[in-house]
PDB file of N, CA and C in Angstrom:
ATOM      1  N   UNK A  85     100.319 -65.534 -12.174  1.00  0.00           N
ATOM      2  CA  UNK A  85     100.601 -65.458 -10.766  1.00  0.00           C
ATOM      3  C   UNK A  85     100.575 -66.847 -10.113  1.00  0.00           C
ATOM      4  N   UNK A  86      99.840 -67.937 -10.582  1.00  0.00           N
ATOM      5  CA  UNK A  86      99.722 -69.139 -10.240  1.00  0.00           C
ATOM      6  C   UNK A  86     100.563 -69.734 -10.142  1.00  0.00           C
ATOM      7  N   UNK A  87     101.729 -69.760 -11.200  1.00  0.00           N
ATOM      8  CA  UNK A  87     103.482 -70.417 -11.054  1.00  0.00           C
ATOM      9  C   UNK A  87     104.131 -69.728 -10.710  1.00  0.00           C
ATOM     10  N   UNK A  88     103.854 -68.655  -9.742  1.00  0.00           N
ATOM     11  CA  UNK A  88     104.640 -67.731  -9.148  1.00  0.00           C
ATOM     12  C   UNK A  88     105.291 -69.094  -8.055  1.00  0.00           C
ATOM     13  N   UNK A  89     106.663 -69.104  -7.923  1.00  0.00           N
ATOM     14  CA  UNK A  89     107.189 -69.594  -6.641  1.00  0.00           C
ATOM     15  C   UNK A  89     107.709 -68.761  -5.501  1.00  0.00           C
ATOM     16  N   UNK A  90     107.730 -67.474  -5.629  1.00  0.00           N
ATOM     17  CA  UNK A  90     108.007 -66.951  -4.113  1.00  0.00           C
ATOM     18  C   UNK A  90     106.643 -66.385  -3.683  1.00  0.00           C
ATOM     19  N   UNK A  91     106.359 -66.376  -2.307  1.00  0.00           N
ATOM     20  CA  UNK A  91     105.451 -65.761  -2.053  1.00  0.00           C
ATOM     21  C   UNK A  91     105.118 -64.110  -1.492  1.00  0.00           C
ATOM     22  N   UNK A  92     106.283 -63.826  -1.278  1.00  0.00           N
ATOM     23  CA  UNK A  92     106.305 -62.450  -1.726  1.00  0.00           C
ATOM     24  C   UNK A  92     106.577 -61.772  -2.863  1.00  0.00           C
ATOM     25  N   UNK A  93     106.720 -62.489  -4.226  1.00  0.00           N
ATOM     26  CA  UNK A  93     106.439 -61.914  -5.334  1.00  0.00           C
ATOM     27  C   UNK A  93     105.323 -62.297  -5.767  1.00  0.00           C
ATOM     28  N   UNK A  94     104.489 -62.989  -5.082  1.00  0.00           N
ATOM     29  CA  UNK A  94     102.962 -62.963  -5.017  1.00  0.00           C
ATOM     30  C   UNK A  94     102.473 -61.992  -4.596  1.00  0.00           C
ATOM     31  N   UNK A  95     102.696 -61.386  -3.667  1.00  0.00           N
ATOM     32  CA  UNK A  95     102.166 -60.264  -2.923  1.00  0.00           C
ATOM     33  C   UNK A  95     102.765 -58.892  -3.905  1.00  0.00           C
ATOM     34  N   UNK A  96     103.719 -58.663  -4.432  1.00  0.00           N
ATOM     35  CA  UNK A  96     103.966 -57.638  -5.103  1.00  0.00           C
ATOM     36  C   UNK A  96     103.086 -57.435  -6.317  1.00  0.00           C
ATOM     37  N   UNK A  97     102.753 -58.811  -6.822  1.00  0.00           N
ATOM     38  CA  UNK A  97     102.474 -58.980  -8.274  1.00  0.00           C
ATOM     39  C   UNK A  97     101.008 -58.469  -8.026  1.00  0.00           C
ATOM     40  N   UNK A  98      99.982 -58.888  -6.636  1.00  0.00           N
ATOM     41  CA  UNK A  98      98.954 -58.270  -6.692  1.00  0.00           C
ATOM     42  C   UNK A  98      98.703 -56.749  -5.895  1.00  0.00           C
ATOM     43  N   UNK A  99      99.604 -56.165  -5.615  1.00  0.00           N
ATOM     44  CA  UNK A  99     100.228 -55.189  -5.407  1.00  0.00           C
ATOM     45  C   UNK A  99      99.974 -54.997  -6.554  1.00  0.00           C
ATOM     46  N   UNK A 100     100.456 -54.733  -7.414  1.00  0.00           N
ATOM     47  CA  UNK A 100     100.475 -54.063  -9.314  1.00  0.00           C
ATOM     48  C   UNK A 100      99.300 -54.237  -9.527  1.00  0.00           C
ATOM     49  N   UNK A 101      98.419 -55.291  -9.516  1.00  0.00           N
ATOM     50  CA  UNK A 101      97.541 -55.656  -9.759  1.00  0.00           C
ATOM     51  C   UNK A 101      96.114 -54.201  -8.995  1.00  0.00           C
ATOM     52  N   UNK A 102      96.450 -54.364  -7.756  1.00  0.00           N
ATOM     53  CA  UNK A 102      95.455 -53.511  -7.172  1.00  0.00           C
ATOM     54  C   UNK A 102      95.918 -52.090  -7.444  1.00  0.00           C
ATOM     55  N   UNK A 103      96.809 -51.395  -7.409  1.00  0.00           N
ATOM     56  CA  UNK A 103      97.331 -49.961  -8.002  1.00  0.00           C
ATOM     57  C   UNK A 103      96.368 -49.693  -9.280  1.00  0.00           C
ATOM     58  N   UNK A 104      96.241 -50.914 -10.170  1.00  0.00           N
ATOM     59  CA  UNK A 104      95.603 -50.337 -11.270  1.00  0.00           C
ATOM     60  C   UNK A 104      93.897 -49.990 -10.875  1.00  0.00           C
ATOM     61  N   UNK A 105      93.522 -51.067  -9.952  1.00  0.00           N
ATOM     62  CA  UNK A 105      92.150 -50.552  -9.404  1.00  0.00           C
ATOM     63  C   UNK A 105      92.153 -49.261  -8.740  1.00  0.00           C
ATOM     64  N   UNK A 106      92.962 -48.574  -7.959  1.00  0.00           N
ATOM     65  CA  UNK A 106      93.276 -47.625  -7.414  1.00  0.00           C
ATOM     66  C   UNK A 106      93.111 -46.637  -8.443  1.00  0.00           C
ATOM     67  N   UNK A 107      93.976 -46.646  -9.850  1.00  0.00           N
ATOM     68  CA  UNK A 107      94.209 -45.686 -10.964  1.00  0.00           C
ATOM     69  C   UNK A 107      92.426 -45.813 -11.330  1.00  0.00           C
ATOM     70  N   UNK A 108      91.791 -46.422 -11.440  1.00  0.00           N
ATOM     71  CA  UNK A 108      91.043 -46.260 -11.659  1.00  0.00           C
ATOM     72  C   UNK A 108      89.762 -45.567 -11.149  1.00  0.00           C
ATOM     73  N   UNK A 109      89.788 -45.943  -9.731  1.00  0.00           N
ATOM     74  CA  UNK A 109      89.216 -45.249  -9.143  1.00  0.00           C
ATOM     75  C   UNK A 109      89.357 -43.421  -9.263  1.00  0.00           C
ATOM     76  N   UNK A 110      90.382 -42.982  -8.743  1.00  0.00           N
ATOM     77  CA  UNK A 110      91.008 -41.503  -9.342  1.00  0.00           C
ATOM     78  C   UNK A 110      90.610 -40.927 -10.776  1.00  0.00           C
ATOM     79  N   UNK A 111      90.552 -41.686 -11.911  1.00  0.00           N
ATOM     80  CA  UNK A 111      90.406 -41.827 -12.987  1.00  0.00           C
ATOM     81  C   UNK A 111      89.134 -40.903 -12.707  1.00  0.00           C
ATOM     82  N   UNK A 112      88.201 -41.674 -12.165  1.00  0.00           N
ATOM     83  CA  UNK A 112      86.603 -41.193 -12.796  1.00  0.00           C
ATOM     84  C   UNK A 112      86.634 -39.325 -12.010  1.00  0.00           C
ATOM     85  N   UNK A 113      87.341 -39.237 -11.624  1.00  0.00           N
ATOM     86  CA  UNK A 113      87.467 -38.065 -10.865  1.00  0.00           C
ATOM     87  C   UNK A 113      86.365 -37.503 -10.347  1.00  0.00           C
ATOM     88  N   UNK A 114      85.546 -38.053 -10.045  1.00  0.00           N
ATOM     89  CA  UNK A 114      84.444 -38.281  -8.850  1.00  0.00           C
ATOM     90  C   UNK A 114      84.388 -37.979  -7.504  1.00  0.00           C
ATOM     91  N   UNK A 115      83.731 -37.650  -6.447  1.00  0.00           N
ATOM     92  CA  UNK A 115      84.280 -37.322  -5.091  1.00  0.00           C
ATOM     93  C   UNK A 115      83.998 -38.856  -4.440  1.00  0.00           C
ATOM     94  N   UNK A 116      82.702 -39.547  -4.808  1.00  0.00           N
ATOM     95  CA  UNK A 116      83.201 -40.986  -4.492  1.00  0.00           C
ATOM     96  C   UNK A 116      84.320 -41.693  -5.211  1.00  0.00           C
ATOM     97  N   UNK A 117      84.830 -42.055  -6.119  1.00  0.00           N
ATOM     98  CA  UNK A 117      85.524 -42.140  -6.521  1.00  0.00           C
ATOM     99  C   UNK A 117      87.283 -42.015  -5.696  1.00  0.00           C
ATOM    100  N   UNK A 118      87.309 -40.749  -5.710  1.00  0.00           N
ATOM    101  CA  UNK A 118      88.263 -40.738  -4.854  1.00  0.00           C
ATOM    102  C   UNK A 118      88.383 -41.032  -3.582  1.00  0.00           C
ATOM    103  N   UNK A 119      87.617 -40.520  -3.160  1.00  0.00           N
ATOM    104  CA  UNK A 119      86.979 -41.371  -1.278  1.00  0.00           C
ATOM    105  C   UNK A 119      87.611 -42.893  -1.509  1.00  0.00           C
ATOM    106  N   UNK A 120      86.878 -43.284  -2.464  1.00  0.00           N
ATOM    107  CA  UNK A 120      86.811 -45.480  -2.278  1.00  0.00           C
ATOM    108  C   UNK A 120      88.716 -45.488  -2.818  1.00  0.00           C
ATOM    109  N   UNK A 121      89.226 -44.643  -3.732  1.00  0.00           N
ATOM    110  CA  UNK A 121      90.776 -45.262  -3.673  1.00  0.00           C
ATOM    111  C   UNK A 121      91.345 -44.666  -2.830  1.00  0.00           C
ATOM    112  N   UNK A 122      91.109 -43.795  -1.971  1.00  0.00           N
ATOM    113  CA  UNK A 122      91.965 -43.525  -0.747  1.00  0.00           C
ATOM    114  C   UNK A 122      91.532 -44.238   0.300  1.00  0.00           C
ATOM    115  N   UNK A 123      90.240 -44.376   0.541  1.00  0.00           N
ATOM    116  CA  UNK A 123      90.003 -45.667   1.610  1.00  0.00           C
ATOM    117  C   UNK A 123      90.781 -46.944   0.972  1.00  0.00           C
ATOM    118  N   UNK A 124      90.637 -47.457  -0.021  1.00  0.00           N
ATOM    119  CA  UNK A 124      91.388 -48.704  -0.760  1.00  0.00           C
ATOM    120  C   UNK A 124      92.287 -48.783  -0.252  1.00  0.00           C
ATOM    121  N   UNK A 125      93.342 -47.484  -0.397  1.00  0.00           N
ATOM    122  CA  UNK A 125      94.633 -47.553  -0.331  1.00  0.00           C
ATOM    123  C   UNK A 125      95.138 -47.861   0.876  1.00  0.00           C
ATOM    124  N   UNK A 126      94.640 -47.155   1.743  1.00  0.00           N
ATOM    125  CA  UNK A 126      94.853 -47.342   3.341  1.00  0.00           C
ATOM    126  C   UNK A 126      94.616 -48.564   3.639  1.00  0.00           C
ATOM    127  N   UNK A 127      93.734 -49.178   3.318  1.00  0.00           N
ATOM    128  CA  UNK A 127      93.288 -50.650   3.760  1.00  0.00           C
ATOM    129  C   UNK A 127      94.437 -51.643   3.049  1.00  0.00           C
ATOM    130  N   UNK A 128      94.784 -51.664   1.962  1.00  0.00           N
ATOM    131  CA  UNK A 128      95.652 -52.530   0.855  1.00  0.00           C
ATOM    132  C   UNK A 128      96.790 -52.061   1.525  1.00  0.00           C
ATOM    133  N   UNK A 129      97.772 -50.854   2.401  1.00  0.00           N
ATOM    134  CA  UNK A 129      98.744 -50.808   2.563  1.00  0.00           C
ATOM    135  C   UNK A 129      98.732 -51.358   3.956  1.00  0.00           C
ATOM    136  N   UNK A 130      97.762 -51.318   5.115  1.00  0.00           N
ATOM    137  CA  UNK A 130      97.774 -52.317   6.143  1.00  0.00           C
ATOM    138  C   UNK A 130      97.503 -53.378   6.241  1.00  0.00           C
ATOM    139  N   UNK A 131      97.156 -53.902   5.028  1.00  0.00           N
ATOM    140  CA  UNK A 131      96.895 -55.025   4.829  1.00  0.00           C
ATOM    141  C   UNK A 131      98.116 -55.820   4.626  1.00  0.00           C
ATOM    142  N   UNK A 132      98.874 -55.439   3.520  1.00  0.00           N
ATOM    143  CA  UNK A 132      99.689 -55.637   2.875  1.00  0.00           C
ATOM    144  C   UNK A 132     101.583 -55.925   4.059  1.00  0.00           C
ATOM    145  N   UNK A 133     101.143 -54.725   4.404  1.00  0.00           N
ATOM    146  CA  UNK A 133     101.535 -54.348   5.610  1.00  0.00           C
ATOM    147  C   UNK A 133     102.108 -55.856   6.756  1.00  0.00           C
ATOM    148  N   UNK A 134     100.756 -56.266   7.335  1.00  0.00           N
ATOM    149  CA  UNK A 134     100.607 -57.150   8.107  1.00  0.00           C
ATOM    150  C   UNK A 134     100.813 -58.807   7.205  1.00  0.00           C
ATOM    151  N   UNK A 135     100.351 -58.739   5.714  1.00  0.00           N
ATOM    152  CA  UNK A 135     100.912 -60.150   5.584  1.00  0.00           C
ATOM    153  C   UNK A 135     102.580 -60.417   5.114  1.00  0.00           C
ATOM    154  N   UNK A 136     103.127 -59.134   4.934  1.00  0.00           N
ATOM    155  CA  UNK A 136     104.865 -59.257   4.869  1.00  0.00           C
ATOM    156  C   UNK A 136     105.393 -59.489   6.245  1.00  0.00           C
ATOM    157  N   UNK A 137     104.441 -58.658   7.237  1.00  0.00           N
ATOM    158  CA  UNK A 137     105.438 -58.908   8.803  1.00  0.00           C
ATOM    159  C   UNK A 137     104.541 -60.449   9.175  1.00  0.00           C
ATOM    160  N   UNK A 138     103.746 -61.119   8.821  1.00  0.00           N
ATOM    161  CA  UNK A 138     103.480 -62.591   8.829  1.00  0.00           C
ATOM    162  C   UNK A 138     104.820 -63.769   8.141  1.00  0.00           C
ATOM    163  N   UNK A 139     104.469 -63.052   7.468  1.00  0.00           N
ATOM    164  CA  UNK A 139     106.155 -64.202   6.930  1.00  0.00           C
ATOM    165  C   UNK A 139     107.139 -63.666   6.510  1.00  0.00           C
ATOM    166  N   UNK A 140     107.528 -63.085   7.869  1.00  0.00           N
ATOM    167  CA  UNK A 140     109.339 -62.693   8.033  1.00  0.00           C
ATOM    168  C   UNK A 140     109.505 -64.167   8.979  1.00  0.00           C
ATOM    169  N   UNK A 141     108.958 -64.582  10.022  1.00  0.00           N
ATOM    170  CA  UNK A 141     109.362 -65.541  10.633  1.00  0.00           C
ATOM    171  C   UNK A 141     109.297 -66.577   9.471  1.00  0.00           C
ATOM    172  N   UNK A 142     108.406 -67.338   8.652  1.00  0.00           N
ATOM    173  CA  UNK A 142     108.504 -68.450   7.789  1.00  0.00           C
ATOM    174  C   UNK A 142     109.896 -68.388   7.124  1.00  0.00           C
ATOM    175  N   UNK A 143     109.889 -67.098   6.328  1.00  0.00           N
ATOM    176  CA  UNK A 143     110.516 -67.070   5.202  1.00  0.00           C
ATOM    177  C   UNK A 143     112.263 -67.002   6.185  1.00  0.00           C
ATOM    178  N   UNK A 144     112.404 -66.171   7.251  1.00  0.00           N
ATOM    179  CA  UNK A 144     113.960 -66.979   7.890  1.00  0.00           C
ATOM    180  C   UNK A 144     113.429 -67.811   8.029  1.00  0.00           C
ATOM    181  N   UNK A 145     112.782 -68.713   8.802  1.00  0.00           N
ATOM    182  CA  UNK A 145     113.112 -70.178   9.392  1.00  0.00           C
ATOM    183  C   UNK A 145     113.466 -71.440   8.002  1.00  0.00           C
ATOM    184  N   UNK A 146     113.742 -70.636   6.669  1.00  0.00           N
ATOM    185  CA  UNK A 146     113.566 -71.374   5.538  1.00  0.00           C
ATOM    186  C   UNK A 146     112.554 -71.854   5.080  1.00  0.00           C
ATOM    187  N   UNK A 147     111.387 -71.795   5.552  1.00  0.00           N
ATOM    188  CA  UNK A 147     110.115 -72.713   5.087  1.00  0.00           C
ATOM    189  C   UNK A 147     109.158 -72.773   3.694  1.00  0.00           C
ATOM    190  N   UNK A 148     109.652 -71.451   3.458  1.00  0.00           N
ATOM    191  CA  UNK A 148     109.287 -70.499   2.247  1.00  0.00           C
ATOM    192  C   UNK A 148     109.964 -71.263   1.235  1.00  0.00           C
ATOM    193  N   UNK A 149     111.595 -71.993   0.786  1.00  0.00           N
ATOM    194  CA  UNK A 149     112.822 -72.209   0.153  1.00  0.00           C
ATOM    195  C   UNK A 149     112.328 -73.447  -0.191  1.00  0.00           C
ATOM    196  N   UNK A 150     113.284 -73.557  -1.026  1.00  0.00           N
ATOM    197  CA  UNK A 150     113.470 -75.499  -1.580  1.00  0.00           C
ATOM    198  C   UNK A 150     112.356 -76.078  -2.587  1.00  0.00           C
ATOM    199  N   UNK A 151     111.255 -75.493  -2.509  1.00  0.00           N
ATOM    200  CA  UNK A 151     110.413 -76.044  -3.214  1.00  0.00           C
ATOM    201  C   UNK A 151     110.257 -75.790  -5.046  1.00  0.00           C
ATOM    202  N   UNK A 152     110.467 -76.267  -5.950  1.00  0.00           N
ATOM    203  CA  UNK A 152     110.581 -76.220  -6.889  1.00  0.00           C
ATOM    204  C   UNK A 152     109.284 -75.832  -8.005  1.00  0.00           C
ATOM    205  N   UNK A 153     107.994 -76.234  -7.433  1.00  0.00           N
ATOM    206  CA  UNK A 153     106.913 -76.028  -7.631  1.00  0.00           C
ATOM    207  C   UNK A 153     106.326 -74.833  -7.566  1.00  0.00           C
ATOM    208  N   UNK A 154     105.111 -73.945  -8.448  1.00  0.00           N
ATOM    209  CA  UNK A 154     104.638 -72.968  -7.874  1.00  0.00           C
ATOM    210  C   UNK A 154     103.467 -73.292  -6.954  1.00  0.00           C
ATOM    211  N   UNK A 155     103.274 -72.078  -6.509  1.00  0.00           N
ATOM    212  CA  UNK A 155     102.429 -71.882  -5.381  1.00  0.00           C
ATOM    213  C   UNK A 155     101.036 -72.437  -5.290  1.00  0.00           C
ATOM    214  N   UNK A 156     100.811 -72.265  -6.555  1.00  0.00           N
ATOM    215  CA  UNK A 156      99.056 -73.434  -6.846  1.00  0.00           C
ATOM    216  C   UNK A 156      99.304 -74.825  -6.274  1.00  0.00           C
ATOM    217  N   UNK A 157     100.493 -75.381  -7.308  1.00  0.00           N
ATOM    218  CA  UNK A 157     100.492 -76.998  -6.750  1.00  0.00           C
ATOM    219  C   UNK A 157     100.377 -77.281  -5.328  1.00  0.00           C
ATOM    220  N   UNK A 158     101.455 -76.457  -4.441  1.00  0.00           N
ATOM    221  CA  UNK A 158     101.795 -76.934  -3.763  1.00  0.00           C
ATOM    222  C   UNK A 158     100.746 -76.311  -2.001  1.00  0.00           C
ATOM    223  N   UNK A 159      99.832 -75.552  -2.311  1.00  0.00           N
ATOM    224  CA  UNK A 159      99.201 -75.060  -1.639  1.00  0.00           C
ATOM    225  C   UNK A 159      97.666 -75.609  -2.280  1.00  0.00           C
ATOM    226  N   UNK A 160      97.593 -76.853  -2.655  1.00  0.00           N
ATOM    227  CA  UNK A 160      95.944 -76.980  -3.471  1.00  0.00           C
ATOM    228  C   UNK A 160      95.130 -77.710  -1.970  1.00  0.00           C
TER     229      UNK A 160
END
């Protein structure tokens, strides 16, 4: 994810990433269990939510583009 260069395929990639915590949670088929990945979920989809409508303005104004580097370098 570190040489990821877009930053919304950053956000997808931990997107995948957290689904599997989610599967897991469900997994133990528990009543906490399920409680904490449906609270998860709600929280990770407004979350998620709010940092895509954060950079709709960057990503038109181009600011997001051009850079050849991934996202570690260039954000250290």
């Amino acid at each position: 994810m570190l040489t990821q260069r877009s930053l919304k395929r950053l956000l997808v990639l931990s997107t995948v990433e957290d689904v599997g915590f989610l599967l897991l949670g469900l997994s133990s088929v528990s009543f906490l269990g399920i409680k904490g990945a449906l609270i998860a979920a709600a929280t990770h989809a407004l979350a998620k939510t709010l940092l895509f409508t954060c950079l709709a303005v960057p990503e038109a104004d181009g600011a997001l583009d051009g850079e050849q580097t991934g996202l570690a370098t260039r954000y250290r």
